[in-house]
Tab-separated table of C-alpha atoms and ligand atoms in Angstrom:
chain	number	residue	atom	x	y	z
A	1	MET	CA	0.318	-6.438	-24.483
A	2	LYS	CA	3.259	-3.032	-23.925
A	3	LYS	CA	5.657	-4.280	-21.155
A	4	ILE	CA	6.659	-2.215	-17.806
A	5	LYS	CA	9.632	-2.648	-16.161
A	6	ILE	CA	10.425	-1.817	-12.608
A	7	LEU	CA	13.976	-2.818	-11.671
A	8	ASN	CA	14.872	-6.058	-13.194
A	9	LYS	CA	11.923	-7.560	-13.549
A	10	SER	CA	9.111	-7.120	-16.594
A	11	PHE	CA	5.229	-7.161	-16.435
A	12	CYS	CA	2.548	-6.677	-18.924
A	13	ARG	CA	0.621	-3.523	-18.230
A	14	PRO	CA	-1.610	-2.824	-16.090
A	15	ILE	CA	0.509	-3.758	-13.737
A	16	SER	CA	-1.595	-5.240	-10.442
A	17	CYS	CA	-0.032	-4.241	-6.240
A	18	LEU	CA	-2.104	-5.473	-3.144
A	19	THR	CA	-1.258	-4.606	0.255
A	20	ALA	CA	-0.376	-7.766	3.008
A	21	TYR	CA	0.818	-7.317	6.409
A	22	SER	CA	0.604	-11.089	6.941
A	23	PRO	CA	2.725	-14.146	6.132
A	24	SER	CA	-0.669	-16.123	5.216
A	25	ILE	CA	-1.809	-12.754	3.285
A	26	ALA	CA	1.638	-12.367	1.479
A	27	LYS	CA	1.699	-16.469	0.400
A	28	ILE	CA	-2.173	-16.177	-1.378
A	29	LEU	CA	-0.991	-13.169	-2.744
A	30	ASP	CA	2.688	-14.226	-4.345
A	31	GLY	CA	2.905	-14.644	-7.885
A	32	LYS	CA	-0.267	-13.570	-8.810
A	33	ILE	CA	0.291	-9.902	-8.082
A	34	ASP	CA	2.894	-8.138	-9.661
A	35	LEU	CA	4.146	-6.409	-6.475
A	36	ILE	CA	2.893	-6.265	-2.504
A	37	LEU	CA	3.180	-3.533	-0.651
A	38	VAL	CA	3.173	-3.348	2.873
A	39	GLY	CA	1.631	-0.153	3.534
A	40	ASP	CA	1.386	1.855	6.563
A	41	SER	CA	-2.229	1.616	5.815
A	42	LEU	CA	-1.922	-1.025	8.100
A	43	GLY	CA	-2.065	1.740	11.114
A	44	SER	CA	-5.921	2.092	10.386
A	45	THR	CA	-6.806	-1.169	8.806
A	46	LEU	CA	-4.765	-3.845	11.343
A	47	TYR	CA	-4.361	-1.717	14.371
A	48	GLY	CA	-7.683	0.617	14.438
A	49	MET	CA	-5.536	4.030	14.374
A	50	LYS	CA	-7.568	6.750	12.999
A	51	ASN	CA	-4.713	7.563	10.576
A	52	THR	CA	-1.726	6.458	9.408
A	53	GLN	CA	1.308	8.910	11.860
A	54	GLY	CA	0.927	6.545	14.983
A	55	VAL	CA	3.000	3.194	12.642
A	56	THR	CA	6.219	2.901	14.113
A	57	MET	CA	9.561	1.596	12.682
A	58	ASP	CA	8.988	-1.238	15.050
A	59	MET	CA	5.652	-2.491	13.176
A	60	MET	CA	6.856	-1.636	9.839
A	61	LYS	CA	9.596	-3.996	10.475
A	62	ASN	CA	7.325	-6.637	11.789
A	63	HIS	CA	5.213	-6.786	9.100
A	64	GLY	CA	7.340	-6.070	6.704
A	65	ALA	CA	9.988	-9.067	7.475
A	66	VAL	CA	6.793	-11.671	8.680
A	67	VAL	CA	5.883	-10.814	4.602
A	68	ASN	CA	8.898	-10.555	2.849
A	69	LYS	CA	10.394	-14.125	4.090
A	70	GLU	CA	7.201	-15.069	2.404
A	71	VAL	CA	7.347	-13.526	-0.712
A	72	LYS	CA	9.323	-15.024	-2.915
A	73	ARG	CA	7.974	-13.960	-7.231
A	74	SER	CA	5.865	-11.288	-6.467
A	75	LEU	CA	8.122	-7.277	-6.125
A	76	LYS	CA	8.133	-6.152	-2.791
A	77	VAL	CA	7.765	-2.796	-1.588
A	78	LEU	CA	7.248	-1.238	2.212
A	79	ASP	CA	6.694	2.049	3.002
A	80	MET	CA	8.260	4.044	5.066
A	81	PRO	CA	6.497	5.265	8.523
A	82	TYR	CA	5.409	8.609	9.552
A	83	LYS	CA	8.315	11.492	10.437
A	84	THR	CA	11.192	8.361	9.568
A	85	TYR	CA	12.620	10.577	6.726
A	86	ASP	CA	11.722	13.998	7.176
A	87	ASN	CA	15.382	15.227	6.356
A	88	LYS	CA	18.167	13.073	4.578
A	89	ILE	CA	20.272	11.669	7.715
A	90	ASP	CA	17.239	10.012	9.544
A	91	ALA	CA	15.738	9.103	5.779
A	92	TYR	CA	19.149	7.285	5.060
A	93	LYS	CA	19.707	5.942	8.990
A	94	ASN	CA	15.283	4.610	9.185
A	95	ALA	CA	15.898	3.434	5.436
A	96	LYS	CA	19.085	1.451	6.174
A	97	LEU	CA	16.804	-0.150	9.108
A	98	LEU	CA	14.171	-1.634	7.129
A	99	LEU	CA	16.192	-2.236	4.316
A	100	ASN	CA	18.187	-4.617	6.657
A	101	HIS	CA	15.827	-5.982	8.804
A	102	CYS	CA	12.878	-7.008	6.206
A	103	LYS	CA	14.964	-6.445	2.471
A	104	PRO	CA	11.818	-5.399	0.132
A	105	ASP	CA	13.019	-4.471	-3.222
A	106	LEU	CA	11.269	-1.224	-3.015
A	107	LEU	CA	10.628	1.641	-0.237
A	108	LYS	CA	7.861	3.684	-0.848
A	109	ILE	CA	7.731	7.560	0.820
A	110	GLU	CA	5.253	10.304	0.523
A	111	ILE	CA	6.281	13.421	-1.281
A	112	ASN	CA	5.871	16.400	-1.565
A	113	LYS	CA	7.749	19.856	-2.824
A	114	LYS	CA	9.569	19.576	0.582
A	115	LYS	CA	10.355	15.881	0.620
A	116	LEU	CA	12.208	15.818	-2.880
A	117	VAL	CA	15.955	16.489	-1.427
A	118	VAL	CA	14.444	13.416	0.683
A	119	LEU	CA	14.135	11.334	-2.452
A	120	LYS	CA	17.695	12.292	-4.205
A	121	HIS	CA	19.253	11.179	-1.263
A	122	LEU	CA	18.319	7.756	-0.778
A	123	VAL	CA	18.435	7.688	-4.731
A	124	ASP	CA	21.810	9.102	-4.881
A	125	LYS	CA	22.562	6.069	-2.025
A	126	LYS	CA	21.545	3.452	-4.422
A	127	ILE	CA	17.945	2.973	-3.003
A	128	ASN	CA	15.133	1.933	-4.882
A	129	VAL	CA	11.917	4.211	-4.068
A	130	ILE	CA	9.000	4.406	-5.221
A	131	SER	CA	7.601	8.486	-4.907
A	132	HIS	CA	4.055	8.888	-3.766
A	133	ILE	CA	2.116	11.804	-4.926
A	134	GLY	CA	-1.717	13.247	-4.537
A	135	VAL	CA	-3.507	12.404	-1.533
A	136	THR	CA	-0.644	11.323	0.761
A	137	PRO	CA	-2.044	9.898	4.164
A	138	GLN	CA	0.432	10.968	6.629
A	139	SER	CA	-0.519	14.295	5.875
A	140	TYR	CA	-4.029	13.684	7.533
A	141	ARG	CA	-4.651	13.651	11.315
A	142	ASN	CA	-8.100	13.333	10.073
A	143	PHE	CA	-8.990	11.498	7.222
A	144	ASN	CA	-12.694	12.648	6.912
A	145	LYS	CA	-10.658	15.645	5.947
A	146	ILE	CA	-9.100	14.207	2.465
A	147	LYS	CA	-10.387	15.261	-0.681
A	148	VAL	CA	-9.776	14.287	-4.517
A	149	LEU	CA	-6.691	16.435	-5.972
A	150	GLY	CA	-6.051	17.712	-9.222
A	151	ARG	CA	-9.281	19.443	-9.485
A	152	THR	CA	-7.915	22.511	-10.500
A	153	ASN	CA	-5.380	23.669	-12.835
A	154	ILE	CA	-3.140	24.531	-10.152
A	155	GLU	CA	-3.266	21.460	-8.795
A	156	LYS	CA	-2.925	19.365	-11.589
A	157	GLN	CA	0.328	21.582	-12.872
A	158	ASN	CA	1.527	21.055	-8.960
A	159	LEU	CA	1.392	17.110	-9.594
A	160	LEU	CA	2.467	16.965	-12.549
A	161	LYS	CA	5.466	18.696	-11.846
A	162	LEU	CA	5.908	16.559	-8.826
A	163	ALA	CA	5.875	13.249	-11.418
A	164	LYS	CA	8.603	14.576	-13.596
A	165	GLU	CA	10.891	16.374	-10.430
A	166	SER	CA	10.158	12.931	-8.832
A	167	GLU	CA	11.323	10.737	-12.210
A	168	LYS	CA	14.242	12.874	-12.866
A	169	LEU	CA	15.939	12.374	-9.273
A	170	GLY	CA	15.465	8.780	-9.771
A	171	ALA	CA	12.467	7.474	-8.147
A	172	LYS	CA	11.446	4.173	-10.254
A	173	ALA	CA	7.401	5.032	-9.479
A	174	VAL	CA	5.282	6.826	-9.255
A	175	LEU	CA	2.030	6.253	-7.153
A	176	LEU	CA	-0.773	8.406	-7.649
A	177	GLU	CA	-3.336	8.576	-4.884
A	178	CYS	CA	-7.119	9.904	-5.143
A	179	ILE	CA	-6.535	12.097	-8.064
A	180	THR	CA	-8.727	12.618	-11.045
A	181	ALA	CA	-8.755	10.900	-14.517
A	182	ASP	CA	-7.255	13.645	-16.711
A	183	THR	CA	-4.646	14.098	-14.112
A	184	ALA	CA	-3.391	10.882	-13.781
A	185	LYS	CA	-3.811	10.659	-17.037
A	186	LEU	CA	-1.885	13.798	-18.279
A	187	ILE	CA	0.705	12.693	-15.769
A	188	THR	CA	1.251	9.019	-17.114
A	189	GLU	CA	1.320	10.606	-20.282
A	190	ASN	CA	4.503	12.548	-19.592
A	191	ILE	CA	6.811	10.706	-17.330
A	192	SER	CA	8.872	7.659	-18.361
A	193	ILE	CA	8.456	5.617	-15.598
A	194	PRO	CA	5.194	3.691	-13.983
A	195	THR	CA	2.909	5.708	-12.334
A	196	ILE	CA	0.099	3.125	-10.312
A	197	GLY	CA	-3.053	4.588	-8.725
A	198	ILE	CA	-5.282	4.131	-6.162
A	199	GLY	CA	-8.438	6.183	-7.073
A	200	ALA	CA	-6.619	7.531	-9.872
A	201	SER	CA	-8.143	6.008	-12.282
A	202	ARG	CA	-7.405	3.740	-14.560
A	203	TYR	CA	-5.246	6.020	-17.198
A	204	CYS	CA	-2.070	4.732	-15.010
A	205	ASP	CA	0.372	2.275	-15.620
A	206	GLY	CA	-0.943	0.220	-12.439
A	207	GLN	CA	-3.543	-0.631	-9.556
A	208	VAL	CA	-3.350	-0.940	-6.123
A	209	LEU	CA	-5.423	-1.078	-3.411
A	210	VAL	CA	-5.667	-2.577	0.398
A	211	PHE	CA	-5.984	-5.682	0.373
A	212	ASP	CA	-8.529	-6.144	3.579
A	213	ASP	CA	-10.705	-4.151	1.259
A	214	LEU	CA	-10.711	-6.072	-1.349
A	215	ILE	CA	-12.604	-9.049	0.089
A	216	ASN	CA	-14.341	-6.519	2.595
A	217	LEU	CA	-12.911	-8.119	5.466
A	218	SER	CA	-12.772	-4.411	7.622
A	219	THR	CA	-16.304	-3.852	10.203
A	220	ASN	CA	-16.077	-0.358	8.475
A	221	ASP	CA	-19.129	0.980	6.209
A	222	LYS	CA	-17.441	4.526	4.899
A	223	LYS	CA	-15.421	3.311	2.001
A	224	PRO	CA	-13.615	5.475	-0.569
A	225	LYS	CA	-15.490	5.766	-4.105
A	226	PHE	CA	-12.646	3.988	-5.761
A	227	VAL	CA	-12.957	0.456	-3.285
A	228	LYS	CA	-14.601	-2.493	-5.065
A	229	ASN	CA	-15.203	-5.569	-2.602
A	230	TYR	CA	-14.663	-8.595	-4.491
A	231	PHE	CA	-16.078	-10.473	-1.841
A	232	ASN	CA	-18.059	-10.325	1.605
A	233	PHE	CA	-15.733	-12.007	3.891
A	234	ASN	CA	-17.350	-9.721	7.001
A	235	ARG	CA	-20.412	-11.174	5.817
A	236	ILE	CA	-19.651	-14.649	5.352
A	237	ALA	CA	-17.014	-14.851	8.711
A	238	SER	CA	-20.322	-13.801	10.227
A	239	ASN	CA	-22.258	-16.722	9.629
A	240	ILE	CA	-19.416	-18.797	10.188
A	241	VAL	CA	-19.144	-17.399	13.969
A	242	LYS	CA	-22.508	-17.800	14.872
A	243	LYS	CA	-22.576	-21.411	13.426
A	244	TYR	CA	-19.261	-22.077	15.697
A	245	ASN	CA	-21.229	-20.382	18.860
A	246	ARG	CA	-24.678	-22.713	18.261
A	247	GLU	CA	-22.698	-25.956	17.998
A	248	VAL	CA	-20.508	-25.062	20.715
A	249	LYS	CA	-23.679	-24.444	23.337
A	250	LEU	CA	-25.014	-26.968	21.869
A	251	LYS	CA	-22.264	-29.785	22.214
A	252	LYS	CA	-22.668	-30.363	19.243
A	253	PHE	CA	-18.369	-29.480	18.538
A	254	PRO	CA	-16.441	-31.346	19.881
A	255	ASN	CA	-17.948	-34.522	18.043
A	256	SER	CA	-15.950	-37.507	18.444
A	257	LYS	CA	-13.961	-36.781	15.132
A	258	PHE	CA	-12.419	-33.932	16.880
A	259	THR	CA	-11.765	-35.647	19.881
A	260	TYR	CA	-8.718	-37.953	21.020
A	261	ILE	CA	-8.656	-41.097	22.303
B	301	KIV	O1	-0.258	2.374	2.992
B	301	KIV	C1	-0.698	1.496	1.949
B	301	KIV	O2	-1.426	0.790	1.891
B	301	KIV	C2	-0.395	2.592	0.879
B	301	KIV	C3	-1.522	2.668	-0.633
B	301	KIV	C4	-3.231	3.254	-0.093
B	301	KIV	C5	-0.920	2.994	-1.663
B	301	KIV	O3	0.119	3.378	0.593
């Protein structure tokens, strides 16, 4: 099996990655998955925001610190939130704050043509960066407006160019979100740093999903095509809650087993 290196760690291809926002989930994932991402998807997933634009440095610092403290074996990735890396000075200042507080191995930033100078600056300052391209959720106030990219030749060529530039400037990996399979294949075959995909086909060097989607934790019925629910936690938890409620009402809980004497 082909090996993929990120920083000083070697992984079997394809790389696996999931999000974690809390210590308990981080503990479950650690060592079983190659990369653990504290994603700013926590804005919508955990805080019920409509998009990720309301996610703050404090949120990322808090969740980043508790997750990264729990992770001993997997590689740790942390998202920089919206508007914290609009220019070189802000980007470096905020990157340092996140790195000092949370100690992740890598930071992830959403990249477009204009943000390449920021990527370069962070790399020049010896910061390990993952370049997130394709659909970049921080650019959307309304997630319903998101559409798959790479269907036109222009989009395909622009994405390839952005991925190549990211590699040239020193990104350690490129995350591809919601792009067509042939675009993901083209990019993966034409750069030498790993591609990690979400809604970007099996042609990527790795895959990432939001953990809550994996176990169907959210009550949101509208799921993107790329989400696979491996387990229906939502249904099971609802049944458990009903059972607990019944036992309380019937005074079956707490019985003597759960009572101090
Ligand atoms: O914020 C996040 O969780 C992400 C993934 C969706 C890749 O960026």
